[in-house]
Amino acid sequence: MTSSAGSGGPSVPRQRQRRSRLRSGRTPGRESPAPSALGDFQTLPLEIFQMVLNYLSVKDISTLSMVSKSISGRLVHYISTSSGSRRLLLQDFHQELPARTEGASILEHYRALGLLLKRCTLLLPTRDRLKYVHKVLSGVSCFKLNGCASPLHCLGLQCYGVFLQILTAGWDELECHRVFNFLWELSNLARKVQTVVSSKPGSARRLELRIRLFCRGVLLSPASRRSDSAFWLTRILKPWPMVNQARLLYIIFGPVSSRDVVPQEWLMENNARLLLLSGNSICFTFMASKAVNGRAVELARLMVFMVLAYRTPQFQESSPQE
């Protein structure tokens, strides 16, 4: 009696274990499959998933892209489709759009789109990120230097500028150099700038205007920080000798026509601010030229105004604190 009770006692929990395994569909030695990275979206066909995205704002889609790599891959595919491009790549650049959500404008839309593509391409190398972004935006003609028929009344380059500003925010200097070289080669800016700086002033007015709008809208966006603007301006001017740099600065920041009212001679304070925004390389070269040519009094006055301009709150916000 004792032996039969001792042998039959453990068999009851074993039978219960086998029954629980049969109910759960598991067999001994096999683990349950890992949950899908898509979660509940795994059961949805791709077409239904894209229909769901049509009800989400760009900011919500951007947040969704951070859920998992699989979700981000589906969003990358959605952005590349014709329906996704029509939804995300708004092209009403020649008139202010009506309010969508809380008065959002087309500039805010492309700011959100920049964050979306930044998150979707987070794991890619810089070169591949730029190629993908170019592939997505290649169909927007107003983002190109010669793409718009009426550039003075177009918001395309400004939208491109805020898009790139959000996309490259937080990138290190080497990555920003690659961005500039990519844009420089893609727009063939070297040849175009060479044409305008080597010709007589006003002989290529349309090309001068397009270079001005592209540089100010895309690279020198008004919403950019001063340190970022100084970086991009230094990259634009660096390949050229000083005489061409002066000509290029006039094209970018000077008057558009003779009807614009500008002073015959700049105030020393304005000269000092321009030098500070041009970067250390240009600033030191300019000051060294005055010192070599014996213009010590003018150099001393310029240094005083540079110190005064640097101590203003605008420059203190963009400079490292001591």
PDB file of C-alpha atoms in Angstrom:
ATOM      1  CA  MET A   1       0.000   0.000   0.000  1.00  0.00           C
ATOM      2  CA  THR A   2       2.775   2.349   0.850  1.00  0.00           C
ATOM      3  CA  SER A   3       4.715   1.634  -2.337  1.00  0.00           C
ATOM      4  CA  SER A   4       1.659   1.993  -4.585  1.00  0.00           C
ATOM      5  CA  ALA A   5       0.699   5.283  -2.974  1.00  0.00           C
ATOM      6  CA  GLY A   6       4.255   6.566  -3.279  1.00  0.00           C
ATOM      7  CA  SER A   7       4.481   5.664  -6.965  1.00  0.00           C
ATOM      8  CA  GLY A   8       1.029   6.950  -7.900  1.00  0.00           C
ATOM      9  CA  GLY A   9       1.295  10.296  -6.089  1.00  0.00           C
ATOM     10  CA  PRO A  10       3.660  12.155  -8.502  1.00  0.00           C
ATOM     11  CA  SER A  11       1.763  10.969 -11.611  1.00  0.00           C
ATOM     12  CA  VAL A  12      -1.167  13.316 -10.934  1.00  0.00           C
ATOM     13  CA  PRO A  13       0.763  16.637 -11.346  1.00  0.00           C
ATOM     14  CA  ARG A  14       2.532  15.195 -14.400  1.00  0.00           C
ATOM     15  CA  GLN A  15      -0.815  14.467 -16.031  1.00  0.00           C
ATOM     16  CA  ARG A  16      -1.943  17.996 -15.240  1.00  0.00           C
ATOM     17  CA  GLN A  17       1.227  19.404 -16.829  1.00  0.00           C
ATOM     18  CA  ARG A  18       0.618  17.377 -20.009  1.00  0.00           C
ATOM     19  CA  ARG A  19      -3.002  18.556 -20.162  1.00  0.00           C
ATOM     20  CA  SER A  20      -1.960  22.229 -19.726  1.00  0.00           C
ATOM     21  CA  ARG A  21       0.599  21.840 -22.517  1.00  0.00           C
ATOM     22  CA  LEU A  22      -2.020  20.368 -24.848  1.00  0.00           C
ATOM     23  CA  ARG A  23      -4.426  23.199 -24.079  1.00  0.00           C
ATOM     24  CA  SER A  24      -1.794  25.874 -24.706  1.00  0.00           C
ATOM     25  CA  GLY A  25      -0.592  24.189 -27.916  1.00  0.00           C
ATOM     26  CA  ARG A  26       2.941  23.689 -26.616  1.00  0.00           C
ATOM     27  CA  THR A  27       4.961  20.519 -26.748  1.00  0.00           C
ATOM     28  CA  PRO A  28       7.802  19.589 -24.428  1.00  0.00           C
ATOM     29  CA  GLY A  29      11.182  20.970 -25.555  1.00  0.00           C
ATOM     30  CA  ARG A  30       9.688  23.753 -27.664  1.00  0.00           C
ATOM     31  CA  GLU A  31       9.422  27.416 -26.659  1.00  0.00           C
ATOM     32  CA  SER A  32       6.554  29.697 -27.656  1.00  0.00           C
ATOM     33  CA  PRO A  33       7.302  31.946 -30.673  1.00  0.00           C
ATOM     34  CA  ALA A  34       8.579  35.435 -29.881  1.00  0.00           C
ATOM     35  CA  PRO A  35       6.006  38.231 -30.278  1.00  0.00           C
ATOM     36  CA  SER A  36       6.184  40.132 -33.567  1.00  0.00           C
ATOM     37  CA  ALA A  37       7.815  43.570 -33.606  1.00  0.00           C
ATOM     38  CA  LEU A  38       4.752  44.794 -35.519  1.00  0.00           C
ATOM     39  CA  GLY A  39       2.438  43.909 -32.621  1.00  0.00           C
ATOM     40  CA  ASP A  40      -1.236  44.048 -33.588  1.00  0.00           C
ATOM     41  CA  PHE A  41      -0.286  45.533 -36.969  1.00  0.00           C
ATOM     42  CA  GLN A  42       1.032  42.077 -37.927  1.00  0.00           C
ATOM     43  CA  THR A  43      -2.503  40.922 -38.684  1.00  0.00           C
ATOM     44  CA  LEU A  44      -3.272  43.909 -40.911  1.00  0.00           C
ATOM     45  CA  PRO A  45      -2.584  43.760 -44.661  1.00  0.00           C
ATOM     46  CA  LEU A  46      -0.189  46.407 -45.924  1.00  0.00           C
ATOM     47  CA  GLU A  47      -2.985  48.235 -47.751  1.00  0.00           C
ATOM     48  CA  ILE A  48      -5.080  48.515 -44.567  1.00  0.00           C
ATOM     49  CA  PHE A  49      -2.029  49.704 -42.621  1.00  0.00           C
ATOM     50  CA  GLN A  50      -1.482  52.496 -45.144  1.00  0.00           C
ATOM     51  CA  MET A  51      -5.163  53.447 -44.948  1.00  0.00           C
ATOM     52  CA  VAL A  52      -4.771  53.840 -41.180  1.00  0.00           C
ATOM     53  CA  LEU A  53      -1.818  56.172 -41.760  1.00  0.00           C
ATOM     54  CA  ASN A  54      -4.031  58.478 -43.825  1.00  0.00           C
ATOM     55  CA  TYR A  55      -5.938  59.326 -40.636  1.00  0.00           C
ATOM     56  CA  LEU A  56      -2.786  60.265 -38.700  1.00  0.00           C
ATOM     57  CA  SER A  57      -1.002  63.608 -38.730  1.00  0.00           C
ATOM     58  CA  VAL A  58       2.637  63.824 -39.774  1.00  0.00           C
ATOM     59  CA  LYS A  59       3.642  64.292 -36.120  1.00  0.00           C
ATOM     60  CA  ASP A  60       1.735  61.145 -35.119  1.00  0.00           C
ATOM     61  CA  ILE A  61       3.358  59.155 -37.928  1.00  0.00           C
ATOM     62  CA  SER A  62       6.737  60.459 -36.767  1.00  0.00           C
ATOM     63  CA  THR A  63       6.022  59.213 -33.235  1.00  0.00           C
ATOM     64  CA  LEU A  64       4.872  55.848 -34.610  1.00  0.00           C
ATOM     65  CA  SER A  65       8.184  55.415 -36.456  1.00  0.00           C
ATOM     66  CA  MET A  66       9.993  55.173 -33.089  1.00  0.00           C
ATOM     67  CA  VAL A  67       8.016  52.104 -31.958  1.00  0.00           C
ATOM     68  CA  SER A  68      10.175  49.477 -33.680  1.00  0.00           C
ATOM     69  CA  LYS A  69      12.446  48.897 -36.655  1.00  0.00           C
ATOM     70  CA  SER A  70       9.726  46.892 -38.407  1.00  0.00           C
ATOM     71  CA  ILE A  71       7.190  49.713 -38.069  1.00  0.00           C
ATOM     72  CA  SER A  72       9.800  52.176 -39.318  1.00  0.00           C
ATOM     73  CA  GLY A  73      10.422  49.935 -42.357  1.00  0.00           C
ATOM     74  CA  ARG A  74       6.727  49.948 -43.201  1.00  0.00           C
ATOM     75  CA  LEU A  75       6.638  53.735 -42.911  1.00  0.00           C
ATOM     76  CA  VAL A  76       9.655  54.056 -45.218  1.00  0.00           C
ATOM     77  CA  HIS A  77       7.752  51.959 -47.770  1.00  0.00           C
ATOM     78  CA  TYR A  78       4.646  54.106 -47.299  1.00  0.00           C
ATOM     79  CA  ILE A  79       6.573  57.340 -47.877  1.00  0.00           C
ATOM     80  CA  SER A  80       7.976  55.916 -51.122  1.00  0.00           C
ATOM     81  CA  THR A  81       4.561  55.028 -52.543  1.00  0.00           C
ATOM     82  CA  SER A  82       2.611  57.373 -54.787  1.00  0.00           C
ATOM     83  CA  SER A  83      -0.194  57.770 -52.235  1.00  0.00           C
ATOM     84  CA  GLY A  84       2.284  58.534 -49.455  1.00  0.00           C
ATOM     85  CA  SER A  85       4.121  61.081 -51.590  1.00  0.00           C
ATOM     86  CA  ARG A  86       0.889  62.863 -52.511  1.00  0.00           C
ATOM     87  CA  ARG A  87      -0.117  62.965 -48.855  1.00  0.00           C
ATOM     88  CA  LEU A  88       3.223  64.124 -47.402  1.00  0.00           C
ATOM     89  CA  LEU A  89       4.858  66.204 -50.146  1.00  0.00           C
ATOM     90  CA  LEU A  90       2.596  69.243 -50.253  1.00  0.00           C
ATOM     91  CA  GLN A  91       3.434  71.553 -53.143  1.00  0.00           C
ATOM     92  CA  ASP A  92       1.160  74.573 -52.638  1.00  0.00           C
ATOM     93  CA  PHE A  93       4.168  76.845 -52.300  1.00  0.00           C
ATOM     94  CA  HIS A  94       2.740  79.861 -54.092  1.00  0.00           C
ATOM     95  CA  GLN A  95      -0.060  80.574 -51.645  1.00  0.00           C
ATOM     96  CA  GLU A  96      -0.419  80.286 -47.898  1.00  0.00           C
ATOM     97  CA  LEU A  97      -2.308  77.140 -46.989  1.00  0.00           C
ATOM     98  CA  PRO A  98      -5.435  77.264 -44.798  1.00  0.00           C
ATOM     99  CA  ALA A  99      -5.089  76.088 -41.226  1.00  0.00           C
ATOM    100  CA  ARG A 100      -5.004  72.318 -40.792  1.00  0.00           C
ATOM    101  CA  THR A 101      -4.393  71.681 -37.094  1.00  0.00           C
ATOM    102  CA  GLU A 102      -4.115  74.648 -34.788  1.00  0.00           C
ATOM    103  CA  GLY A 103      -3.141  77.008 -37.588  1.00  0.00           C
ATOM    104  CA  ALA A 104      -0.267  74.896 -38.923  1.00  0.00           C
ATOM    105  CA  SER A 105       1.296  76.315 -42.082  1.00  0.00           C
ATOM    106  CA  ILE A 106       3.151  74.616 -44.881  1.00  0.00           C
ATOM    107  CA  LEU A 107       6.445  75.514 -43.204  1.00  0.00           C
ATOM    108  CA  GLU A 108       5.377  73.676 -40.049  1.00  0.00           C
ATOM    109  CA  HIS A 109       4.283  70.723 -42.185  1.00  0.00           C
ATOM    110  CA  TYR A 110       7.783  70.367 -43.677  1.00  0.00           C
ATOM    111  CA  ARG A 111       9.328  70.864 -40.264  1.00  0.00           C
ATOM    112  CA  ALA A 112       7.327  67.844 -39.055  1.00  0.00           C
ATOM    113  CA  LEU A 113       8.207  65.933 -42.225  1.00  0.00           C
ATOM    114  CA  GLY A 114      11.892  66.573 -41.576  1.00  0.00           C
ATOM    115  CA  LEU A 115      11.537  65.022 -38.117  1.00  0.00           C
ATOM    116  CA  LEU A 116       9.697  62.027 -39.613  1.00  0.00           C
ATOM    117  CA  LEU A 117      12.448  61.271 -42.140  1.00  0.00           C
ATOM    118  CA  LYS A 118      15.099  61.921 -39.493  1.00  0.00           C
ATOM    119  CA  ARG A 119      13.588  59.202 -37.298  1.00  0.00           C
ATOM    120  CA  CYS A 120      12.891  56.759 -40.138  1.00  0.00           C
ATOM    121  CA  THR A 121      16.524  56.895 -41.328  1.00  0.00           C
ATOM    122  CA  LEU A 122      18.061  56.985 -37.858  1.00  0.00           C
ATOM    123  CA  LEU A 123      20.016  53.716 -38.294  1.00  0.00           C
ATOM    124  CA  LEU A 124      21.368  54.470 -41.777  1.00  0.00           C
ATOM    125  CA  PRO A 125      24.802  55.961 -42.543  1.00  0.00           C
ATOM    126  CA  THR A 126      24.826  59.638 -43.490  1.00  0.00           C
ATOM    127  CA  ARG A 127      25.447  58.934 -47.166  1.00  0.00           C
ATOM    128  CA  ASP A 128      22.497  56.531 -47.393  1.00  0.00           C
ATOM    129  CA  ARG A 129      20.263  58.922 -45.464  1.00  0.00           C
ATOM    130  CA  LEU A 130      20.989  61.716 -47.926  1.00  0.00           C
ATOM    131  CA  LYS A 131      20.364  59.451 -50.922  1.00  0.00           C
ATOM    132  CA  TYR A 132      17.022  58.328 -49.519  1.00  0.00           C
ATOM    133  CA  VAL A 133      15.937  61.890 -48.696  1.00  0.00           C
ATOM    134  CA  HIS A 134      16.914  63.022 -52.191  1.00  0.00           C
ATOM    135  CA  LYS A 135      14.922  60.154 -53.680  1.00  0.00           C
ATOM    136  CA  VAL A 136      11.846  61.174 -51.697  1.00  0.00           C
ATOM    137  CA  LEU A 137      12.123  64.897 -52.489  1.00  0.00           C
ATOM    138  CA  SER A 138      13.320  64.623 -56.101  1.00  0.00           C
ATOM    139  CA  GLY A 139       9.796  65.064 -57.448  1.00  0.00           C
ATOM    140  CA  VAL A 140       9.367  68.508 -55.836  1.00  0.00           C
ATOM    141  CA  SER A 141      10.535  70.925 -58.529  1.00  0.00           C
ATOM    142  CA  CYS A 142      10.400  73.988 -56.275  1.00  0.00           C
ATOM    143  CA  PHE A 143      13.161  72.478 -54.103  1.00  0.00           C
ATOM    144  CA  LYS A 144      15.621  72.775 -56.993  1.00  0.00           C
ATOM    145  CA  LEU A 145      17.733  75.835 -57.752  1.00  0.00           C
ATOM    146  CA  ASN A 146      16.217  76.302 -61.223  1.00  0.00           C
ATOM    147  CA  GLY A 147      12.976  74.421 -60.590  1.00  0.00           C
ATOM    148  CA  CYS A 148      10.438  77.205 -59.954  1.00  0.00           C
ATOM    149  CA  ALA A 149       9.174  79.581 -62.621  1.00  0.00           C
ATOM    150  CA  SER A 150       8.424  82.363 -60.097  1.00  0.00           C
ATOM    151  CA  PRO A 151      10.990  81.998 -57.290  1.00  0.00           C
ATOM    152  CA  LEU A 152      10.263  85.395 -55.709  1.00  0.00           C
ATOM    153  CA  HIS A 153       6.699  84.315 -54.881  1.00  0.00           C
ATOM    154  CA  CYS A 154       7.493  80.731 -53.867  1.00  0.00           C
ATOM    155  CA  LEU A 155       7.878  79.168 -50.412  1.00  0.00           C
ATOM    156  CA  GLY A 156       9.538  76.037 -51.783  1.00  0.00           C
ATOM    157  CA  LEU A 157      13.134  76.858 -50.864  1.00  0.00           C
ATOM    158  CA  GLN A 158      12.093  78.048 -47.405  1.00  0.00           C
ATOM    159  CA  CYS A 159      10.255  74.762 -46.820  1.00  0.00           C
ATOM    160  CA  TYR A 160      13.344  72.897 -48.011  1.00  0.00           C
ATOM    161  CA  GLY A 161      15.414  74.950 -45.585  1.00  0.00           C
ATOM    162  CA  VAL A 162      13.322  74.177 -42.481  1.00  0.00           C
ATOM    163  CA  PHE A 163      13.171  70.532 -43.572  1.00  0.00           C
ATOM    164  CA  LEU A 164      16.985  70.300 -43.720  1.00  0.00           C
ATOM    165  CA  GLN A 165      17.328  72.253 -40.487  1.00  0.00           C
ATOM    166  CA  ILE A 166      15.299  69.649 -38.570  1.00  0.00           C
ATOM    167  CA  LEU A 167      16.861  66.718 -40.442  1.00  0.00           C
ATOM    168  CA  THR A 168      20.446  67.755 -39.616  1.00  0.00           C
ATOM    169  CA  ALA A 169      19.818  69.035 -36.078  1.00  0.00           C
ATOM    170  CA  GLY A 170      22.318  67.397 -33.735  1.00  0.00           C
ATOM    171  CA  TRP A 171      24.568  66.091 -36.519  1.00  0.00           C
ATOM    172  CA  ASP A 172      28.296  66.526 -35.979  1.00  0.00           C
ATOM    173  CA  GLU A 173      30.437  68.802 -38.144  1.00  0.00           C
ATOM    174  CA  LEU A 174      31.681  66.000 -40.398  1.00  0.00           C
ATOM    175  CA  GLU A 175      28.126  64.955 -41.238  1.00  0.00           C
ATOM    176  CA  CYS A 176      27.174  68.590 -41.951  1.00  0.00           C
ATOM    177  CA  HIS A 177      30.163  68.834 -44.298  1.00  0.00           C
ATOM    178  CA  ARG A 178      28.789  65.840 -46.191  1.00  0.00           C
ATOM    179  CA  VAL A 179      25.364  67.478 -46.369  1.00  0.00           C
ATOM    180  CA  PHE A 180      26.870  70.647 -47.829  1.00  0.00           C
ATOM    181  CA  ASN A 181      28.985  68.729 -50.367  1.00  0.00           C
ATOM    182  CA  PHE A 182      25.925  66.702 -51.374  1.00  0.00           C
ATOM    183  CA  LEU A 183      23.831  69.837 -51.965  1.00  0.00           C
ATOM    184  CA  TRP A 184      26.747  71.632 -53.639  1.00  0.00           C
ATOM    185  CA  GLU A 185      27.229  68.828 -56.186  1.00  0.00           C
ATOM    186  CA  LEU A 186      23.530  68.117 -56.616  1.00  0.00           C
ATOM    187  CA  SER A 187      22.732  71.754 -57.503  1.00  0.00           C
ATOM    188  CA  ASN A 188      25.978  72.259 -59.450  1.00  0.00           C
ATOM    189  CA  LEU A 189      26.512  75.413 -57.406  1.00  0.00           C
ATOM    190  CA  ALA A 190      30.271  75.556 -58.020  1.00  0.00           C
ATOM    191  CA  ARG A 191      29.848  76.176 -61.747  1.00  0.00           C
ATOM    192  CA  LYS A 192      26.953  78.592 -61.245  1.00  0.00           C
ATOM    193  CA  VAL A 193      28.801  80.640 -58.623  1.00  0.00           C
ATOM    194  CA  GLN A 194      31.888  80.699 -60.824  1.00  0.00           C
ATOM    195  CA  THR A 195      29.761  82.122 -63.633  1.00  0.00           C
ATOM    196  CA  VAL A 196      28.361  85.014 -61.593  1.00  0.00           C
ATOM    197  CA  VAL A 197      31.563  85.998 -59.738  1.00  0.00           C
ATOM    198  CA  SER A 198      33.637  86.025 -62.927  1.00  0.00           C
ATOM    199  CA  SER A 199      31.155  88.075 -64.992  1.00  0.00           C
ATOM    200  CA  LYS A 200      30.233  91.738 -64.813  1.00  0.00           C
ATOM    201  CA  PRO A 201      27.718  92.719 -62.119  1.00  0.00           C
ATOM    202  CA  GLY A 202      24.184  92.446 -63.424  1.00  0.00           C
ATOM    203  CA  SER A 203      25.065  90.496 -66.574  1.00  0.00           C
ATOM    204  CA  ALA A 204      23.568  87.287 -65.103  1.00  0.00           C
ATOM    205  CA  ARG A 205      20.821  88.778 -62.946  1.00  0.00           C
ATOM    206  CA  ARG A 206      18.515  85.749 -63.038  1.00  0.00           C
ATOM    207  CA  LEU A 207      21.280  83.384 -61.991  1.00  0.00           C
ATOM    208  CA  GLU A 208      22.396  85.798 -59.252  1.00  0.00           C
ATOM    209  CA  LEU A 209      18.827  85.934 -57.942  1.00  0.00           C
ATOM    210  CA  ARG A 210      18.452  82.145 -57.897  1.00  0.00           C
ATOM    211  CA  ILE A 211      21.771  81.700 -56.075  1.00  0.00           C
ATOM    212  CA  ARG A 212      20.699  84.335 -53.563  1.00  0.00           C
ATOM    213  CA  LEU A 213      17.322  82.685 -52.923  1.00  0.00           C
ATOM    214  CA  PHE A 214      18.793  79.183 -52.693  1.00  0.00           C
ATOM    215  CA  CYS A 215      21.529  80.160 -50.239  1.00  0.00           C
ATOM    216  CA  ARG A 216      19.246  82.277 -48.059  1.00  0.00           C
ATOM    217  CA  GLY A 217      16.277  79.892 -48.151  1.00  0.00           C
ATOM    218  CA  VAL A 218      17.988  76.505 -47.874  1.00  0.00           C
ATOM    219  CA  LEU A 219      21.338  77.029 -46.118  1.00  0.00           C
ATOM    220  CA  LEU A 220      20.889  80.362 -44.319  1.00  0.00           C
ATOM    221  CA  SER A 221      17.322  79.877 -43.140  1.00  0.00           C
ATOM    222  CA  PRO A 222      16.065  82.749 -40.945  1.00  0.00           C
ATOM    223  CA  ALA A 223      14.995  80.194 -38.324  1.00  0.00           C
ATOM    224  CA  SER A 224      18.540  78.807 -38.026  1.00  0.00           C
ATOM    225  CA  ARG A 225      20.769  79.566 -35.077  1.00  0.00           C
ATOM    226  CA  ARG A 226      23.566  82.075 -35.638  1.00  0.00           C
ATOM    227  CA  SER A 227      26.230  79.413 -35.150  1.00  0.00           C
ATOM    228  CA  ASP A 228      24.608  77.232 -37.832  1.00  0.00           C
ATOM    229  CA  SER A 229      24.328  80.178 -40.234  1.00  0.00           C
ATOM    230  CA  ALA A 230      28.003  80.997 -39.648  1.00  0.00           C
ATOM    231  CA  PHE A 231      28.954  77.385 -40.451  1.00  0.00           C
ATOM    232  CA  TRP A 232      26.994  77.277 -43.723  1.00  0.00           C
ATOM    233  CA  LEU A 233      28.183  80.752 -44.774  1.00  0.00           C
ATOM    234  CA  THR A 234      31.793  79.735 -44.148  1.00  0.00           C
ATOM    235  CA  ARG A 235      31.333  76.635 -46.309  1.00  0.00           C
ATOM    236  CA  ILE A 236      29.814  78.737 -49.110  1.00  0.00           C
ATOM    237  CA  LEU A 237      32.658  81.284 -49.118  1.00  0.00           C
ATOM    238  CA  LYS A 238      35.648  79.052 -48.356  1.00  0.00           C
ATOM    239  CA  PRO A 239      36.415  77.788 -51.909  1.00  0.00           C
ATOM    240  CA  TRP A 240      36.750  81.322 -53.337  1.00  0.00           C
ATOM    241  CA  PRO A 241      39.441  84.027 -53.075  1.00  0.00           C
ATOM    242  CA  MET A 242      38.626  87.109 -51.029  1.00  0.00           C
ATOM    243  CA  VAL A 243      37.611  89.283 -53.981  1.00  0.00           C
ATOM    244  CA  ASN A 244      35.067  86.649 -55.059  1.00  0.00           C
ATOM    245  CA  GLN A 245      33.924  86.192 -51.469  1.00  0.00           C
ATOM    246  CA  ALA A 246      33.059  89.887 -51.309  1.00  0.00           C
ATOM    247  CA  ARG A 247      31.135  89.617 -54.569  1.00  0.00           C
ATOM    248  CA  LEU A 248      29.290  86.541 -53.332  1.00  0.00           C
ATOM    249  CA  LEU A 249      28.394  88.216 -50.036  1.00  0.00           C
ATOM    250  CA  TYR A 250      26.951  91.139 -51.988  1.00  0.00           C
ATOM    251  CA  ILE A 251      24.885  88.751 -54.130  1.00  0.00           C
ATOM    252  CA  ILE A 252      23.502  86.928 -51.094  1.00  0.00           C
ATOM    253  CA  PHE A 253      22.889  89.871 -48.737  1.00  0.00           C
ATOM    254  CA  GLY A 254      22.988  92.961 -50.951  1.00  0.00           C
ATOM    255  CA  PRO A 255      20.091  94.807 -52.622  1.00  0.00           C
ATOM    256  CA  VAL A 256      18.120  93.018 -55.311  1.00  0.00           C
ATOM    257  CA  SER A 257      17.762  96.093 -57.544  1.00  0.00           C
ATOM    258  CA  SER A 258      18.839  99.721 -57.753  1.00  0.00           C
ATOM    259  CA  ARG A 259      15.480 100.758 -56.303  1.00  0.00           C
ATOM    260  CA  ASP A 260      16.373  99.239 -52.934  1.00  0.00           C
ATOM    261  CA  VAL A 261      17.458 101.869 -50.443  1.00  0.00           C
ATOM    262  CA  VAL A 262      20.887 101.121 -48.939  1.00  0.00           C
ATOM    263  CA  PRO A 263      23.403 103.502 -47.323  1.00  0.00           C
ATOM    264  CA  GLN A 264      26.386 104.521 -49.433  1.00  0.00           C
ATOM    265  CA  GLU A 265      28.726 103.408 -46.663  1.00  0.00           C
ATOM    266  CA  TRP A 266      28.054 100.859 -43.971  1.00  0.00           C
ATOM    267  CA  LEU A 267      28.284 101.788 -40.335  1.00  0.00           C
ATOM    268  CA  MET A 268      31.270 100.314 -38.515  1.00  0.00           C
ATOM    269  CA  GLU A 269      28.898  98.390 -36.240  1.00  0.00           C
ATOM    270  CA  ASN A 270      27.324  96.662 -39.254  1.00  0.00           C
ATOM    271  CA  ASN A 271      30.759  95.771 -40.616  1.00  0.00           C
ATOM    272  CA  ALA A 272      31.669  94.273 -37.248  1.00  0.00           C
ATOM    273  CA  ARG A 273      28.491  92.162 -37.116  1.00  0.00           C
ATOM    274  CA  LEU A 274      29.038  90.880 -40.648  1.00  0.00           C
ATOM    275  CA  LEU A 275      32.600  89.842 -39.838  1.00  0.00           C
ATOM    276  CA  LEU A 276      31.499  87.992 -36.704  1.00  0.00           C
ATOM    277  CA  LEU A 277      28.870  86.084 -38.668  1.00  0.00           C
ATOM    278  CA  SER A 278      31.363  85.230 -41.436  1.00  0.00           C
ATOM    279  CA  GLY A 279      33.455  82.977 -39.198  1.00  0.00           C
ATOM    280  CA  ASN A 280      36.960  83.125 -37.760  1.00  0.00           C
ATOM    281  CA  SER A 281      38.808  82.363 -41.002  1.00  0.00           C
ATOM    282  CA  ILE A 282      37.318  85.269 -42.971  1.00  0.00           C
ATOM    283  CA  CYS A 283      37.419  87.597 -39.968  1.00  0.00           C
ATOM    284  CA  PHE A 284      41.115  86.990 -39.210  1.00  0.00           C
ATOM    285  CA  THR A 285      42.096  87.297 -42.882  1.00  0.00           C
ATOM    286  CA  PHE A 286      40.253  90.604 -43.216  1.00  0.00           C
ATOM    287  CA  MET A 287      41.799  92.056 -40.048  1.00  0.00           C
ATOM    288  CA  ALA A 288      45.288  90.836 -40.981  1.00  0.00           C
ATOM    289  CA  SER A 289      44.959  92.567 -44.342  1.00  0.00           C
ATOM    290  CA  LYS A 290      44.258  95.892 -42.629  1.00  0.00           C
ATOM    291  CA  ALA A 291      47.192  95.398 -40.252  1.00  0.00           C
ATOM    292  CA  VAL A 292      49.625  94.590 -43.080  1.00  0.00           C
ATOM    293  CA  ASN A 293      48.509  97.641 -45.063  1.00  0.00           C
ATOM    294  CA  GLY A 294      49.120  99.987 -42.113  1.00  0.00           C
ATOM    295  CA  ARG A 295      45.469 100.836 -41.416  1.00  0.00           C
ATOM    296  CA  ALA A 296      45.930 100.567 -37.656  1.00  0.00           C
ATOM    297  CA  VAL A 297      43.392 103.248 -36.681  1.00  0.00           C
ATOM    298  CA  GLU A 298      40.631 101.669 -38.743  1.00  0.00           C
ATOM    299  CA  LEU A 299      41.554  98.228 -37.364  1.00  0.00           C
ATOM    300  CA  ALA A 300      41.390  99.519 -33.777  1.00  0.00           C
ATOM    301  CA  ARG A 301      37.943 101.044 -34.326  1.00  0.00           C
ATOM    302  CA  LEU A 302      36.735  97.814 -35.939  1.00  0.00           C
ATOM    303  CA  MET A 303      37.947  95.741 -32.976  1.00  0.00           C
ATOM    304  CA  VAL A 304      36.100  98.000 -30.550  1.00  0.00           C
ATOM    305  CA  PHE A 305      32.818  97.596 -32.431  1.00  0.00           C
ATOM    306  CA  MET A 306      33.363  93.834 -32.742  1.00  0.00           C
ATOM    307  CA  VAL A 307      33.681  93.561 -28.974  1.00  0.00           C
ATOM    308  CA  LEU A 308      30.532  95.646 -28.479  1.00  0.00           C
ATOM    309  CA  ALA A 309      28.609  93.588 -31.037  1.00  0.00           C
ATOM    310  CA  TYR A 310      29.772  90.309 -29.503  1.00  0.00           C
ATOM    311  CA  ARG A 311      28.531  91.319 -26.052  1.00  0.00           C
ATOM    312  CA  THR A 312      24.972  91.860 -27.280  1.00  0.00           C
ATOM    313  CA  PRO A 313      22.349  89.291 -26.139  1.00  0.00           C
ATOM    314  CA  GLN A 314      21.856  87.987 -29.708  1.00  0.00           C
ATOM    315  CA  PHE A 315      25.470  86.856 -29.971  1.00  0.00           C
ATOM    316  CA  GLN A 316      25.604  85.619 -26.388  1.00  0.00           C
ATOM    317  CA  GLU A 317      22.709  83.206 -27.018  1.00  0.00           C
ATOM    318  CA  SER A 318      24.576  81.464 -29.837  1.00  0.00           C
ATOM    319  CA  SER A 319      28.038  81.466 -28.193  1.00  0.00           C
ATOM    320  CA  PRO A 320      29.255  79.086 -25.471  1.00  0.00           C
ATOM    321  CA  GLN A 321      28.920  80.414 -21.949  1.00  0.00           C
ATOM    322  CA  GLU A 322      32.064  81.054 -19.947  1.00  0.00           C
TER     323      GLU A 322
END
